[in-house]
XYZ file of C-alpha atoms in Angstrom:
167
model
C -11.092 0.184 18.050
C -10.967 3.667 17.827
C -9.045 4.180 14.460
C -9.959 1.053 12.821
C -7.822 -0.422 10.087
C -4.667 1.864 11.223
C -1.564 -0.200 12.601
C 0.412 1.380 15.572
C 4.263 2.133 16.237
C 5.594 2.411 19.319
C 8.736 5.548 18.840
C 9.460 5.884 22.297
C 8.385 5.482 25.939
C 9.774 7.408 28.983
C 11.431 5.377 31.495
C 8.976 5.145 34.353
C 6.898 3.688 31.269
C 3.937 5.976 32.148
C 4.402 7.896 28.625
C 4.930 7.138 25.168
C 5.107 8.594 21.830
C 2.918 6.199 19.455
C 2.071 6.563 15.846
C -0.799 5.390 13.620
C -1.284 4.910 10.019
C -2.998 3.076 7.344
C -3.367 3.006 3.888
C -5.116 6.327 3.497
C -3.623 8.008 6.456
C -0.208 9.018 6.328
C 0.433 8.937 9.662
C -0.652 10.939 12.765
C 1.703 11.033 16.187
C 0.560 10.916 19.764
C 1.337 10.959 23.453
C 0.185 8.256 25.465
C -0.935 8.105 28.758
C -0.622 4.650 29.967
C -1.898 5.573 33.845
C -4.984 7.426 32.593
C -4.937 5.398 29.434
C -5.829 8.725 27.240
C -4.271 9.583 23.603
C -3.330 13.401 23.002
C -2.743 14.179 18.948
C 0.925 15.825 18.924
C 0.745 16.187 14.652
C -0.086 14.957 11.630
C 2.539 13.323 9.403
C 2.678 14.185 5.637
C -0.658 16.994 6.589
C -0.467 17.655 2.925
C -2.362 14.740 1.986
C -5.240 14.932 3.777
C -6.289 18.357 0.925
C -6.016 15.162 -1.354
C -8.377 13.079 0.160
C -6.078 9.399 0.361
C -7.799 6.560 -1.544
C -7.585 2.752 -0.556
C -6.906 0.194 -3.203
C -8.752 -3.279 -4.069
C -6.797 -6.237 -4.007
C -7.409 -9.148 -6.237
C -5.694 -12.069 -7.551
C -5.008 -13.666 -10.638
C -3.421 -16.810 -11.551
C -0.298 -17.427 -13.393
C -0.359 -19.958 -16.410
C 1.367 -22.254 -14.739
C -0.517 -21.835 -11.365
C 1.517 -19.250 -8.930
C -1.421 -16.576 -7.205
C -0.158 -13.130 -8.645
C -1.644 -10.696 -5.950
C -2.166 -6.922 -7.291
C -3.887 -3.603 -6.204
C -5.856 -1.197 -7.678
C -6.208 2.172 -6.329
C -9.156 4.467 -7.917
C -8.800 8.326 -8.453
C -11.816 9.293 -5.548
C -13.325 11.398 -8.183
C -12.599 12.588 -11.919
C -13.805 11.239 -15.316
C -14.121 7.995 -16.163
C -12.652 5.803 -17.486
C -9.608 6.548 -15.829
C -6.060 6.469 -17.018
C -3.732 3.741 -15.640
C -0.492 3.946 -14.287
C 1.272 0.278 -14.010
C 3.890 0.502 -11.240
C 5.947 -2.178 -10.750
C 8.124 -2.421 -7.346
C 11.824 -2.585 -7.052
C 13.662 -5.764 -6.791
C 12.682 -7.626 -9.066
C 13.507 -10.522 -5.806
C 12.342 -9.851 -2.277
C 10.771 -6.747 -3.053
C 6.265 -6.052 -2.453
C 3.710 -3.672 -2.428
C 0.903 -3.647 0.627
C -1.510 -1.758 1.800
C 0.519 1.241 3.493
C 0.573 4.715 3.044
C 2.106 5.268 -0.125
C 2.776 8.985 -1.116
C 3.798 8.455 -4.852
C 0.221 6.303 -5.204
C -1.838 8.991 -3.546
C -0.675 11.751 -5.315
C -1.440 10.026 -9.032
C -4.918 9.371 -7.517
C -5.055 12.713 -6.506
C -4.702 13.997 -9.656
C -7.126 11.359 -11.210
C -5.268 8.396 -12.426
C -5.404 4.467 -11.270
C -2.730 2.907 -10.172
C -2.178 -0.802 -10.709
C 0.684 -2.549 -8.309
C 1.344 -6.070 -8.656
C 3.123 -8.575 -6.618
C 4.881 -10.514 -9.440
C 6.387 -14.149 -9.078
C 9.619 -13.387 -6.878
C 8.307 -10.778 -4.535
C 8.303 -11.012 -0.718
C 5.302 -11.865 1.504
C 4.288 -15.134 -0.683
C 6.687 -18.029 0.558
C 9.647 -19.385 -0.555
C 8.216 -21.364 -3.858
C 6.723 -18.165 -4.455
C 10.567 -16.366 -4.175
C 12.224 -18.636 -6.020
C 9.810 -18.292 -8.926
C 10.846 -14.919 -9.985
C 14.884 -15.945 -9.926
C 15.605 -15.322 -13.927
C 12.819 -14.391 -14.221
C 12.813 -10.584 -15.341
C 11.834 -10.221 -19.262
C 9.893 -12.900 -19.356
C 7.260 -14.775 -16.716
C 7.996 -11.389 -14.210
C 6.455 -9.245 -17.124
C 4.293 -11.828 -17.986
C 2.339 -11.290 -13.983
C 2.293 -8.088 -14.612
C 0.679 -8.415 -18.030
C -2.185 -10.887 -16.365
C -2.959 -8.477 -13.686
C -3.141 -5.431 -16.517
C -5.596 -7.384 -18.160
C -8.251 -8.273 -15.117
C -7.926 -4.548 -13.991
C -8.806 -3.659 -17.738
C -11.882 -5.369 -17.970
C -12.861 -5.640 -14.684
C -12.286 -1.336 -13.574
C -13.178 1.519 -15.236
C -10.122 2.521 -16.761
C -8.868 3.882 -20.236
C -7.019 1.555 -22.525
Protein backbone atom coordinates (compact mmCIF):
# COMPACT_ATOMS: atom_id res chain seq x y z
CA UNK A 1 0.00 0.00 0.00
CA UNK A 2 2.69 2.19 0.44
CA UNK A 3 4.10 2.45 -3.19
CA UNK A 4 1.04 1.72 -5.03
CA UNK A 5 1.15 0.35 -8.55
CA UNK A 6 5.01 -0.78 -8.06
CA UNK A 7 5.59 -4.71 -8.19
CA UNK A 8 8.28 -6.17 -5.77
CA UNK A 9 11.41 -8.58 -6.25
CA UNK A 10 12.71 -10.46 -3.77
CA UNK A 11 17.09 -10.45 -4.60
CA UNK A 12 18.06 -12.02 -1.57
CA UNK A 13 17.29 -12.90 2.07
CA UNK A 14 19.86 -13.77 4.82
CA UNK A 15 19.59 -17.11 6.21
CA UNK A 16 18.00 -16.64 9.60
CA UNK A 17 15.33 -14.99 7.13
CA UNK A 18 15.17 -11.86 9.35
CA UNK A 19 16.68 -9.66 6.32
CA UNK A 20 16.22 -9.21 2.80
CA UNK A 21 17.20 -7.17 -0.06
CA UNK A 22 13.81 -6.30 -2.03
CA UNK A 23 13.28 -4.15 -5.02
CA UNK A 24 10.37 -2.10 -6.39
CA UNK A 25 9.44 -0.73 -9.66
CA UNK A 26 6.76 0.28 -11.95
CA UNK A 27 6.23 1.78 -15.04
CA UNK A 28 7.55 5.21 -14.18
CA UNK A 29 10.00 4.14 -11.59
CA UNK A 30 12.99 2.50 -12.61
CA UNK A 31 13.57 0.77 -9.75
CA UNK A 32 14.58 1.61 -6.13
CA UNK A 33 16.42 -1.21 -3.70
CA UNK A 34 15.83 -1.84 -0.05
CA UNK A 35 16.62 -3.72 3.13
CA UNK A 36 13.97 -5.38 4.82
CA UNK A 37 13.34 -5.94 8.20
CA UNK A 38 11.03 -8.77 8.54
CA UNK A 39 11.15 -8.77 12.72
CA UNK A 40 10.44 -5.03 12.92
CA UNK A 41 8.73 -5.16 9.58
CA UNK A 42 10.50 -1.64 8.50
CA UNK A 43 11.92 -0.81 4.80
CA UNK A 44 15.36 1.17 4.70
CA UNK A 45 16.06 2.77 0.91
CA UNK A 46 19.70 1.31 0.03
CA UNK A 47 19.56 3.26 -3.79
CA UNK A 48 17.89 4.17 -6.57
CA UNK A 49 18.23 2.18 -9.80
CA UNK A 50 18.72 4.03 -13.16
CA UNK A 51 18.70 7.72 -10.65
CA UNK A 52 19.08 9.37 -13.97
CA UNK A 53 15.58 9.18 -14.80
CA UNK A 54 13.96 10.60 -12.18
CA UNK A 55 15.65 14.53 -13.80
CA UNK A 56 13.27 13.18 -16.63
CA UNK A 57 10.26 12.92 -14.88
CA UNK A 58 9.02 8.96 -16.16
CA UNK A 59 5.63 9.06 -17.94
CA UNK A 60 2.97 6.15 -17.84
CA UNK A 61 1.31 5.07 -21.02
CA UNK A 62 -2.57 4.46 -21.91
CA UNK A 63 -3.50 1.25 -23.07
CA UNK A 64 -6.25 0.66 -25.52
CA UNK A 65 -7.41 -1.86 -27.86
CA UNK A 66 -8.36 -2.18 -31.26
CA UNK A 67 -9.75 -4.90 -33.24
CA UNK A 68 -8.29 -6.73 -36.07
CA UNK A 69 -10.44 -7.16 -39.35
CA UNK A 70 -10.92 -10.40 -38.81
CA UNK A 71 -11.61 -10.11 -35.00
CA UNK A 72 -8.17 -10.78 -32.89
CA UNK A 73 -7.97 -7.73 -29.82
CA UNK A 74 -4.64 -5.89 -30.87
CA UNK A 75 -3.61 -4.35 -27.42
CA UNK A 76 -1.20 -1.12 -27.74
CA UNK A 77 0.24 1.74 -25.52
CA UNK A 78 0.65 5.14 -25.78
CA UNK A 79 3.05 7.00 -23.75
CA UNK A 80 2.73 11.04 -23.81
CA UNK A 81 5.83 13.43 -23.66
CA UNK A 82 4.77 15.01 -19.80
CA UNK A 83 5.19 18.35 -21.34
CA UNK A 84 6.30 19.99 -24.80
CA UNK A 85 4.27 21.23 -27.82
CA UNK A 86 1.57 19.72 -29.14
CA UNK A 87 0.79 17.84 -31.28
CA UNK A 88 3.46 15.61 -30.58
CA UNK A 89 5.65 13.58 -32.84
CA UNK A 90 5.22 9.76 -32.85
CA UNK A 91 7.59 7.18 -32.61
CA UNK A 92 6.01 3.56 -33.64
CA UNK A 93 8.08 0.89 -31.88
CA UNK A 94 7.45 -2.39 -32.62
CA UNK A 95 8.93 -5.29 -30.22
CA UNK A 96 11.25 -8.03 -31.18
CA UNK A 97 10.08 -11.38 -32.16
CA UNK A 98 7.89 -11.04 -34.31
CA UNK A 99 6.47 -14.63 -32.14
CA UNK A 100 6.45 -14.73 -28.36
CA UNK A 101 7.70 -11.42 -27.96
CA UNK A 102 5.31 -8.13 -25.81
CA UNK A 103 5.42 -4.90 -24.49
CA UNK A 104 3.81 -4.11 -20.75
CA UNK A 105 3.72 -1.71 -18.52
CA UNK A 106 7.42 -1.84 -17.01
CA UNK A 107 10.04 0.48 -16.76
CA UNK A 108 11.25 0.96 -20.07
CA UNK A 109 14.41 3.21 -20.47
CA UNK A 110 14.43 3.57 -24.36
CA UNK A 111 10.45 4.79 -23.96
CA UNK A 112 11.23 7.27 -21.23
CA UNK A 113 13.95 8.87 -22.70
CA UNK A 114 11.89 9.69 -26.23
CA UNK A 115 9.22 11.09 -23.84
CA UNK A 116 11.71 12.91 -22.19
CA UNK A 117 12.70 14.65 -24.97
CA UNK A 118 9.02 15.22 -26.15
CA UNK A 119 7.93 12.54 -28.46
CA UNK A 120 4.96 9.73 -28.12
CA UNK A 121 5.62 6.52 -28.28
CA UNK A 122 3.16 4.01 -29.69
CA UNK A 123 3.88 0.06 -28.74
CA UNK A 124 1.65 -2.47 -29.97
CA UNK A 125 1.07 -6.02 -29.15
CA UNK A 126 0.57 -7.39 -32.72
CA UNK A 127 -1.15 -10.84 -33.59
CA UNK A 128 1.70 -13.38 -32.44
CA UNK A 129 2.95 -11.72 -29.33
CA UNK A 130 3.03 -13.29 -25.85
CA UNK A 131 0.58 -12.60 -22.99
CA UNK A 132 -2.69 -13.15 -25.34
CA UNK A 133 -3.21 -17.07 -25.53
CA UNK A 134 -2.37 -19.53 -27.79
CA UNK A 135 -5.02 -18.57 -30.77
CA UNK A 136 -3.63 -15.32 -30.21
CA UNK A 137 0.26 -16.91 -30.84
CA UNK A 138 -0.48 -18.78 -33.53
CA UNK A 139 -2.01 -15.84 -35.37
CA UNK A 140 1.14 -14.03 -36.02
CA UNK A 141 3.02 -17.45 -37.47
CA UNK A 142 3.69 -16.06 -41.28
CA UNK A 143 2.54 -13.46 -40.47
CA UNK A 144 5.32 -10.65 -40.75
CA UNK A 145 4.69 -8.29 -43.99
CA UNK A 146 1.40 -8.62 -43.98
CA UNK A 147 -1.56 -8.98 -41.06
CA UNK A 148 1.64 -8.29 -38.31
CA UNK A 149 2.04 -4.80 -40.08
CA UNK A 150 -1.38 -4.63 -40.70
CA UNK A 151 -1.99 -4.45 -36.26
CA UNK A 152 0.35 -2.17 -36.19
CA UNK A 153 -1.19 0.00 -38.90
CA UNK A 154 -4.81 -0.22 -36.92
CA UNK A 155 -3.33 0.82 -33.71
CA UNK A 156 -1.35 3.92 -35.67
CA UNK A 157 -4.54 4.98 -36.79
CA UNK A 158 -6.74 5.10 -33.29
CA UNK A 159 -3.65 6.80 -31.62
CA UNK A 160 -3.81 9.35 -34.62
CA UNK A 161 -7.13 10.46 -34.18
CA UNK A 162 -7.76 9.74 -30.88
CA UNK A 163 -4.07 11.64 -29.19
CA UNK A 164 -2.62 14.66 -29.87
CA UNK A 165 0.03 13.77 -32.07
CA UNK A 166 1.64 15.07 -35.42
CA UNK A 167 0.95 13.20 -38.60
Amino acid sequence: AKFPGASPMLWDESRDGHRAIVSLYSETDPGQYFLFDTVDNKLEKLFDSRAAFWIAKPVASTAFTVRSPDGLDIQAFLTLPGSGAKPYPLVVMPHGGPIGVADNRAFNPGVQILASRGFAVLRVNYRGSSGGGKTFLQAGHGKWGREIEQDIEQALDHALANFPLDR
